[in-house]
């Protein structure tokens, strides 16, 4: 599995005053995907950015734009995020009343569909939508902020989601507290796609971003 790992830097930890450059820098430094944390101050206690910002930075990288919508409701904004250039759109199971419909809408817009679950949400919340998704995101912190500590009880849930996925072509993503000291156990539990904000963007230079991602990959392989 190690060869197939995806590292998706979260731009939440980047310097927003130079957002386009910061995306281009992690792209050159070896990022597989670019993770976009969209927050509404309602579903989560923080506010970030919306479709116009995504559209503005779309030209900074050709890599997969992985939008993580922490917004409630999500349905009214799906089309705008697709038009802004997102390749994948992930909605929270807790934030959309008709999850099956939301996931169909995302695929209908030509995007990969993802479903996210918070640390306190059981894996059964996604059990009946697995044929509608390309990605399951197990949150390993409570969403809203970068730089939080990894919640260890999620490891068991990652193992259970891996079992639920079976042989479906679905990526199992984790987000929150992913760092060289945690990624080994997370890989062992069955995740293959890793969001990392502070662990990638610390250091503030392209050389640091490359070294940070190399350290994540090396620890993942050891795990
Ligand atoms: C949290 C966001 C994460 C966050 C991760 O709500 O969804 O993507 O940026 O940050 P780190 O990697 O610093 O925990
Ligand atoms: Zn995220």
PDB file of C-alpha atoms and ligand atoms in Angstrom:
ATOM      1  CA  UNK A   1       0.000   0.000   0.000  1.00  0.00           C
ATOM      2  CA  UNK A   2       2.839   2.428   0.795  1.00  0.00           C
ATOM      3  CA  UNK A   3       3.560   3.221  -2.884  1.00  0.00           C
ATOM      4  CA  UNK A   4      -0.004   4.430  -3.308  1.00  0.00           C
ATOM      5  CA  UNK A   5      -0.032   6.949  -0.453  1.00  0.00           C
ATOM      6  CA  UNK A   6      -1.385  10.409  -1.202  1.00  0.00           C
ATOM      7  CA  UNK A   7      -0.101  13.429   0.734  1.00  0.00           C
ATOM      8  CA  UNK A   8      -2.501  16.378   0.619  1.00  0.00           C
ATOM      9  CA  UNK A   9      -1.129  19.538   2.265  1.00  0.00           C
ATOM     10  CA  UNK A  10      -3.842  21.659   3.866  1.00  0.00           C
ATOM     11  CA  UNK A  11      -3.449  25.281   2.833  1.00  0.00           C
ATOM     12  CA  UNK A  12      -5.070  26.245   6.143  1.00  0.00           C
ATOM     13  CA  UNK A  13      -1.562  26.352   7.598  1.00  0.00           C
ATOM     14  CA  UNK A  14      -0.075  28.363   4.723  1.00  0.00           C
ATOM     15  CA  UNK A  15       0.537  32.104   4.547  1.00  0.00           C
ATOM     16  CA  UNK A  16      -2.834  33.333   3.227  1.00  0.00           C
ATOM     17  CA  UNK A  17      -1.318  36.631   2.095  1.00  0.00           C
ATOM     18  CA  UNK A  18       0.602  34.597  -0.527  1.00  0.00           C
ATOM     19  CA  UNK A  19      -1.888  31.784  -1.084  1.00  0.00           C
ATOM     20  CA  UNK A  20      -1.175  31.161  -4.768  1.00  0.00           C
ATOM     21  CA  UNK A  21       2.581  31.019  -4.171  1.00  0.00           C
ATOM     22  CA  UNK A  22       2.120  28.749  -1.172  1.00  0.00           C
ATOM     23  CA  UNK A  23       0.098  26.291  -3.286  1.00  0.00           C
ATOM     24  CA  UNK A  24       2.678  26.384  -6.087  1.00  0.00           C
ATOM     25  CA  UNK A  25       5.430  25.798  -3.509  1.00  0.00           C
ATOM     26  CA  UNK A  26       3.921  22.595  -2.062  1.00  0.00           C
ATOM     27  CA  UNK A  27       3.135  21.446  -5.607  1.00  0.00           C
ATOM     28  CA  UNK A  28       6.828  21.788  -6.602  1.00  0.00           C
ATOM     29  CA  UNK A  29       7.862  20.241  -3.280  1.00  0.00           C
ATOM     30  CA  UNK A  30       5.974  17.031  -4.081  1.00  0.00           C
ATOM     31  CA  UNK A  31       2.384  17.355  -2.873  1.00  0.00           C
ATOM     32  CA  UNK A  32       0.047  14.822  -4.466  1.00  0.00           C
ATOM     33  CA  UNK A  33      -3.154  16.783  -3.862  1.00  0.00           C
ATOM     34  CA  UNK A  34      -4.024  20.264  -2.564  1.00  0.00           C
ATOM     35  CA  UNK A  35      -6.473  20.181   0.379  1.00  0.00           C
ATOM     36  CA  UNK A  36      -8.845  23.146   0.709  1.00  0.00           C
ATOM     37  CA  UNK A  37     -10.522  23.616   4.090  1.00  0.00           C
ATOM     38  CA  UNK A  38     -13.769  25.528   3.681  1.00  0.00           C
ATOM     39  CA  UNK A  39     -15.339  26.669   6.969  1.00  0.00           C
ATOM     40  CA  UNK A  40     -18.539  28.588   7.573  1.00  0.00           C
ATOM     41  CA  UNK A  41     -18.552  29.712  11.228  1.00  0.00           C
ATOM     42  CA  UNK A  42     -21.720  27.641  11.700  1.00  0.00           C
ATOM     43  CA  UNK A  43     -20.903  23.965  11.240  1.00  0.00           C
ATOM     44  CA  UNK A  44     -17.429  24.684  12.634  1.00  0.00           C
ATOM     45  CA  UNK A  45     -16.270  27.559  14.852  1.00  0.00           C
ATOM     46  CA  UNK A  46     -14.049  29.197  12.234  1.00  0.00           C
ATOM     47  CA  UNK A  47     -14.433  30.860   8.822  1.00  0.00           C
ATOM     48  CA  UNK A  48     -11.999  30.483   5.927  1.00  0.00           C
ATOM     49  CA  UNK A  49     -12.816  31.000   2.244  1.00  0.00           C
ATOM     50  CA  UNK A  50     -15.268  30.156  -0.504  1.00  0.00           C
ATOM     51  CA  UNK A  51     -15.491  29.540  -4.252  1.00  0.00           C
ATOM     52  CA  UNK A  52     -14.027  32.899  -5.429  1.00  0.00           C
ATOM     53  CA  UNK A  53     -10.761  32.222  -3.582  1.00  0.00           C
ATOM     54  CA  UNK A  54     -10.619  28.667  -4.948  1.00  0.00           C
ATOM     55  CA  UNK A  55     -11.130  30.035  -8.472  1.00  0.00           C
ATOM     56  CA  UNK A  56      -8.436  32.653  -7.896  1.00  0.00           C
ATOM     57  CA  UNK A  57      -5.794  30.089  -6.900  1.00  0.00           C
ATOM     58  CA  UNK A  58      -6.825  27.338  -9.320  1.00  0.00           C
ATOM     59  CA  UNK A  59      -4.097  28.437 -11.730  1.00  0.00           C
ATOM     60  CA  UNK A  60      -1.355  27.948  -9.125  1.00  0.00           C
ATOM     61  CA  UNK A  61      -1.290  24.150  -9.517  1.00  0.00           C
ATOM     62  CA  UNK A  62      -2.550  21.444 -11.846  1.00  0.00           C
ATOM     63  CA  UNK A  63      -2.822  18.954  -9.001  1.00  0.00           C
ATOM     64  CA  UNK A  64      -6.073  17.503  -7.651  1.00  0.00           C
ATOM     65  CA  UNK A  65      -7.992  20.178  -5.718  1.00  0.00           C
ATOM     66  CA  UNK A  66      -9.533  18.351  -2.760  1.00  0.00           C
ATOM     67  CA  UNK A  67     -12.233  20.541  -1.192  1.00  0.00           C
ATOM     68  CA  UNK A  68     -13.248  19.686   2.372  1.00  0.00           C
ATOM     69  CA  UNK A  69     -16.530  21.474   2.987  1.00  0.00           C
ATOM     70  CA  UNK A  70     -17.157  22.129   6.675  1.00  0.00           C
ATOM     71  CA  UNK A  71     -20.338  24.022   5.871  1.00  0.00           C
ATOM     72  CA  UNK A  72     -23.999  23.485   6.678  1.00  0.00           C
ATOM     73  CA  UNK A  73     -25.911  23.279   4.445  1.00  0.00           C
ATOM     74  CA  UNK A  74     -23.577  22.179   1.668  1.00  0.00           C
ATOM     75  CA  UNK A  75     -25.959  21.492  -1.227  1.00  0.00           C
ATOM     76  CA  UNK A  76     -26.530  25.142  -2.261  1.00  0.00           C
ATOM     77  CA  UNK A  77     -22.773  25.625  -2.797  1.00  0.00           C
ATOM     78  CA  UNK A  78     -21.716  22.409  -4.542  1.00  0.00           C
ATOM     79  CA  UNK A  79     -22.068  23.790  -8.056  1.00  0.00           C
ATOM     80  CA  UNK A  80     -20.073  26.919  -7.211  1.00  0.00           C
ATOM     81  CA  UNK A  81     -17.189  24.839  -5.827  1.00  0.00           C
ATOM     82  CA  UNK A  82     -17.234  22.586  -8.888  1.00  0.00           C
ATOM     83  CA  UNK A  83     -17.191  25.618 -11.197  1.00  0.00           C
ATOM     84  CA  UNK A  84     -14.362  27.155  -9.179  1.00  0.00           C
ATOM     85  CA  UNK A  85     -12.210  24.190 -10.185  1.00  0.00           C
ATOM     86  CA  UNK A  86     -12.453  21.633  -7.385  1.00  0.00           C
ATOM     87  CA  UNK A  87     -11.684  18.085  -8.545  1.00  0.00           C
ATOM     88  CA  UNK A  88     -13.082  16.429  -5.457  1.00  0.00           C
ATOM     89  CA  UNK A  89     -15.706  17.684  -3.019  1.00  0.00           C
ATOM     90  CA  UNK A  90     -16.154  16.182   0.433  1.00  0.00           C
ATOM     91  CA  UNK A  91     -19.212  16.895   2.559  1.00  0.00           C
ATOM     92  CA  UNK A  92     -19.752  16.027   6.212  1.00  0.00           C
ATOM     93  CA  UNK A  93     -22.316  13.353   7.004  1.00  0.00           C
ATOM     94  CA  UNK A  94     -23.316  15.506  10.009  1.00  0.00           C
ATOM     95  CA  UNK A  95     -23.887  18.646   7.911  1.00  0.00           C
ATOM     96  CA  UNK A  96     -26.189  17.480   5.167  1.00  0.00           C
ATOM     97  CA  UNK A  97     -29.678  16.171   5.778  1.00  0.00           C
ATOM     98  CA  UNK A  98     -29.873  14.009   2.665  1.00  0.00           C
ATOM     99  CA  UNK A  99     -26.360  12.690   2.340  1.00  0.00           C
ATOM    100  CA  UNK A 100     -27.156  10.280  -0.479  1.00  0.00           C
ATOM    101  CA  UNK A 101     -28.569  13.135  -2.544  1.00  0.00           C
ATOM    102  CA  UNK A 102     -25.602  15.428  -1.863  1.00  0.00           C
ATOM    103  CA  UNK A 103     -23.169  12.745  -2.989  1.00  0.00           C
ATOM    104  CA  UNK A 104     -25.124  12.124  -6.180  1.00  0.00           C
ATOM    105  CA  UNK A 105     -25.095  15.876  -6.840  1.00  0.00           C
ATOM    106  CA  UNK A 106     -21.293  16.030  -6.499  1.00  0.00           C
ATOM    107  CA  UNK A 107     -20.795  13.220  -9.013  1.00  0.00           C
ATOM    108  CA  UNK A 108     -23.397  14.820 -11.249  1.00  0.00           C
ATOM    109  CA  UNK A 109     -21.189  17.924 -11.353  1.00  0.00           C
ATOM    110  CA  UNK A 110     -18.316  15.789 -12.642  1.00  0.00           C
ATOM    111  CA  UNK A 111     -16.350  15.766  -9.364  1.00  0.00           C
ATOM    112  CA  UNK A 112     -15.116  12.939  -7.176  1.00  0.00           C
ATOM    113  CA  UNK A 113     -17.432  12.608  -4.171  1.00  0.00           C
ATOM    114  CA  UNK A 114     -16.236  12.359  -0.583  1.00  0.00           C
ATOM    115  CA  UNK A 115     -17.967  11.920   2.755  1.00  0.00           C
ATOM    116  CA  UNK A 116     -16.400  13.014   6.058  1.00  0.00           C
ATOM    117  CA  UNK A 117     -17.232  11.941   9.611  1.00  0.00           C
ATOM    118  CA  UNK A 118     -16.258  13.726  12.819  1.00  0.00           C
ATOM    119  CA  UNK A 119     -14.422  11.948  15.643  1.00  0.00           C
ATOM    120  CA  UNK A 120     -17.667  11.275  17.561  1.00  0.00           C
ATOM    121  CA  UNK A 121     -19.597   9.981  14.542  1.00  0.00           C
ATOM    122  CA  UNK A 122     -19.733   6.187  14.132  1.00  0.00           C
ATOM    123  CA  UNK A 123     -18.615   4.595  10.870  1.00  0.00           C
ATOM    124  CA  UNK A 124     -22.142   3.288  10.348  1.00  0.00           C
ATOM    125  CA  UNK A 125     -23.072   6.831   9.196  1.00  0.00           C
ATOM    126  CA  UNK A 126     -21.433   6.069   5.837  1.00  0.00           C
ATOM    127  CA  UNK A 127     -22.363   2.423   5.536  1.00  0.00           C
ATOM    128  CA  UNK A 128     -25.179   2.893   3.021  1.00  0.00           C
ATOM    129  CA  UNK A 129     -23.520   5.485   0.778  1.00  0.00           C
ATOM    130  CA  UNK A 130     -20.328   3.605  -0.030  1.00  0.00           C
ATOM    131  CA  UNK A 131     -21.381   3.002  -3.625  1.00  0.00           C
ATOM    132  CA  UNK A 132     -21.815   6.755  -4.064  1.00  0.00           C
ATOM    133  CA  UNK A 133     -18.348   7.842  -2.888  1.00  0.00           C
ATOM    134  CA  UNK A 134     -14.777   7.974  -4.121  1.00  0.00           C
ATOM    135  CA  UNK A 135     -13.360   8.965  -0.730  1.00  0.00           C
ATOM    136  CA  UNK A 136     -14.165   8.552   2.942  1.00  0.00           C
ATOM    137  CA  UNK A 137     -12.599  11.118   5.290  1.00  0.00           C
ATOM    138  CA  UNK A 138     -12.207  10.051   8.912  1.00  0.00           C
ATOM    139  CA  UNK A 139     -11.578  13.230  10.911  1.00  0.00           C
ATOM    140  CA  UNK A 140      -8.864  12.653  13.469  1.00  0.00           C
ATOM    141  CA  UNK A 141      -9.456  16.015  15.210  1.00  0.00           C
ATOM    142  CA  UNK A 142     -12.648  18.028  15.708  1.00  0.00           C
ATOM    143  CA  UNK A 143     -12.778  20.177  12.576  1.00  0.00           C
ATOM    144  CA  UNK A 144     -12.228  23.925  12.707  1.00  0.00           C
ATOM    145  CA  UNK A 145      -8.547  24.533  13.322  1.00  0.00           C
ATOM    146  CA  UNK A 146      -5.121  23.360  12.283  1.00  0.00           C
ATOM    147  CA  UNK A 147      -2.450  22.298  14.742  1.00  0.00           C
ATOM    148  CA  UNK A 148      -4.604  20.146  17.054  1.00  0.00           C
ATOM    149  CA  UNK A 149      -3.573  16.829  18.618  1.00  0.00           C
ATOM    150  CA  UNK A 150      -4.446  13.559  16.909  1.00  0.00           C
ATOM    151  CA  UNK A 151      -7.378  11.788  18.633  1.00  0.00           C
ATOM    152  CA  UNK A 152      -6.266   8.200  19.161  1.00  0.00           C
ATOM    153  CA  UNK A 153      -9.739   6.637  19.416  1.00  0.00           C
ATOM    154  CA  UNK A 154     -10.094   7.257  15.679  1.00  0.00           C
ATOM    155  CA  UNK A 155      -7.547   4.510  14.908  1.00  0.00           C
ATOM    156  CA  UNK A 156     -10.134   1.825  15.659  1.00  0.00           C
ATOM    157  CA  UNK A 157     -12.649   3.629  13.457  1.00  0.00           C
ATOM    158  CA  UNK A 158     -10.148   3.806  10.586  1.00  0.00           C
ATOM    159  CA  UNK A 159      -9.754   0.012  10.817  1.00  0.00           C
ATOM    160  CA  UNK A 160     -13.533  -0.409  10.757  1.00  0.00           C
ATOM    161  CA  UNK A 161     -13.973   1.921   7.774  1.00  0.00           C
ATOM    162  CA  UNK A 162     -11.245   0.027   5.922  1.00  0.00           C
ATOM    163  CA  UNK A 163     -13.213  -3.182   6.492  1.00  0.00           C
ATOM    164  CA  UNK A 164     -16.473  -1.547   5.352  1.00  0.00           C
ATOM    165  CA  UNK A 165     -14.829  -0.280   2.143  1.00  0.00           C
ATOM    166  CA  UNK A 166     -13.746  -3.802   1.241  1.00  0.00           C
ATOM    167  CA  UNK A 167     -12.512  -3.949  -2.343  1.00  0.00           C
ATOM    168  CA  UNK A 168     -14.333  -0.834  -3.536  1.00  0.00           C
ATOM    169  CA  UNK A 169     -12.096   1.768  -5.260  1.00  0.00           C
ATOM    170  CA  UNK A 170     -12.488   4.283  -2.436  1.00  0.00           C
ATOM    171  CA  UNK A 171      -9.663   6.287  -0.853  1.00  0.00           C
ATOM    172  CA  UNK A 172      -9.546   6.346   2.955  1.00  0.00           C
ATOM    173  CA  UNK A 173      -8.416   9.804   4.015  1.00  0.00           C
ATOM    174  CA  UNK A 174      -7.470  11.105   7.461  1.00  0.00           C
ATOM    175  CA  UNK A 175      -7.283  14.746   8.491  1.00  0.00           C
ATOM    176  CA  UNK A 176      -6.009  16.284  11.707  1.00  0.00           C
ATOM    177  CA  UNK A 177      -2.836  15.838  13.701  1.00  0.00           C
ATOM    178  CA  UNK A 178      -1.105  13.881  10.931  1.00  0.00           C
ATOM    179  CA  UNK A 179       2.647  14.161  11.536  1.00  0.00           C
ATOM    180  CA  UNK A 180       5.732  11.924  11.371  1.00  0.00           C
ATOM    181  CA  UNK A 181       5.021  10.634  14.886  1.00  0.00           C
ATOM    182  CA  UNK A 182       1.412   9.606  14.110  1.00  0.00           C
ATOM    183  CA  UNK A 183       1.341   8.637  10.428  1.00  0.00           C
ATOM    184  CA  UNK A 184       2.845   5.172  10.950  1.00  0.00           C
ATOM    185  CA  UNK A 185      -0.020   3.983  13.133  1.00  0.00           C
ATOM    186  CA  UNK A 186      -2.543   5.609  10.804  1.00  0.00           C
ATOM    187  CA  UNK A 187      -1.156   3.752   7.778  1.00  0.00           C
ATOM    188  CA  UNK A 188      -1.188   0.526   9.780  1.00  0.00           C
ATOM    189  CA  UNK A 189      -4.876   1.114  10.555  1.00  0.00           C
ATOM    190  CA  UNK A 190      -5.611   1.261   6.819  1.00  0.00           C
ATOM    191  CA  UNK A 191      -5.621   4.887   5.657  1.00  0.00           C
ATOM    192  CA  UNK A 192      -4.037   5.733   2.294  1.00  0.00           C
ATOM    193  CA  UNK A 193      -4.635   9.487   1.905  1.00  0.00           C
ATOM    194  CA  UNK A 194      -3.211  11.993   4.383  1.00  0.00           C
ATOM    195  CA  UNK A 195      -4.105  15.611   4.954  1.00  0.00           C
ATOM    196  CA  UNK A 196      -1.409  17.518   6.813  1.00  0.00           C
ATOM    197  CA  UNK A 197      -1.403  21.240   7.502  1.00  0.00           C
ATOM    198  CA  UNK A 198       1.056  22.253  10.174  1.00  0.00           C
ATOM    199  CA  UNK A 199       3.313  19.226   9.574  1.00  0.00           C
ATOM    200  CA  UNK A 200       3.825  20.286   5.923  1.00  0.00           C
ATOM    201  CA  UNK A 201       3.788  24.091   6.140  1.00  0.00           C
ATOM    202  CA  UNK A 202       6.102  24.454   9.149  1.00  0.00           C
ATOM    203  CA  UNK A 203       9.368  26.112   8.207  1.00  0.00           C
ATOM    204  CA  UNK A 204       7.807  28.441   5.651  1.00  0.00           C
ATOM    205  CA  UNK A 205      10.037  27.607   2.644  1.00  0.00           C
ATOM    206  CA  UNK A 206       9.749  25.269  -0.323  1.00  0.00           C
ATOM    207  CA  UNK A 207      12.812  23.352   0.924  1.00  0.00           C
ATOM    208  CA  UNK A 208      11.151  22.903   4.316  1.00  0.00           C
ATOM    209  CA  UNK A 209       7.907  21.718   2.683  1.00  0.00           C
ATOM    210  CA  UNK A 210       9.851  19.114   0.680  1.00  0.00           C
ATOM    211  CA  UNK A 211      11.697  17.905   3.782  1.00  0.00           C
ATOM    212  CA  UNK A 212       8.443  17.814   5.769  1.00  0.00           C
ATOM    213  CA  UNK A 213       6.665  15.704   3.145  1.00  0.00           C
ATOM    214  CA  UNK A 214       9.695  13.415   2.790  1.00  0.00           C
ATOM    215  CA  UNK A 215       9.608  12.894   6.573  1.00  0.00           C
ATOM    216  CA  UNK A 216       5.902  12.008   6.426  1.00  0.00           C
ATOM    217  CA  UNK A 217       6.480   9.503   3.605  1.00  0.00           C
ATOM    218  CA  UNK A 218       9.459   7.938   5.378  1.00  0.00           C
ATOM    219  CA  UNK A 219       7.498   7.517   8.624  1.00  0.00           C
ATOM    220  CA  UNK A 220       4.508   6.154   6.703  1.00  0.00           C
ATOM    221  CA  UNK A 221       6.704   3.484   5.106  1.00  0.00           C
ATOM    222  CA  UNK A 222       8.198   2.527   8.464  1.00  0.00           C
ATOM    223  CA  UNK A 223       4.667   2.258   9.863  1.00  0.00           C
TER     224      UNK A 223
HETATM  225  C1  LIG B   1      -9.270  20.892  10.385  1.00  0.00           C
HETATM  226  C2  LIG B   1      -8.945  20.818   8.911  1.00  0.00           C
HETATM  227  C3  LIG B   1      -7.617  20.233   8.642  1.00  0.00           C
HETATM  228  C4  LIG B   1      -6.468  20.993   9.230  1.00  0.00           C
HETATM  229  C5  LIG B   1      -5.420  19.994   9.590  1.00  0.00           C
HETATM  230  O1  LIG B   1     -10.576  21.309  10.528  1.00  0.00           O
HETATM  231  O2  LIG B   1      -9.903  20.039   8.234  1.00  0.00           O
HETATM  232  O3  LIG B   1      -7.431  20.024   7.252  1.00  0.00           O
HETATM  233  O4  LIG B   1      -5.925  21.941   8.376  1.00  0.00           O
HETATM  234  O5  LIG B   1      -4.382  20.659  10.245  1.00  0.00           O
HETATM  235  P1  LIG B   1      -3.226  19.883  10.981  1.00  0.00           P
HETATM  236  O6  LIG B   1      -2.582  18.974   9.970  1.00  0.00           O
HETATM  237  O7  LIG B   1      -2.321  20.985  11.436  1.00  0.00           O
HETATM  238  O8  LIG B   1      -3.845  19.107  12.102  1.00  0.00           O
HETATM  239 ZN1  LIG B   2      -9.521  19.342   6.087  1.00  0.00          ZN
END
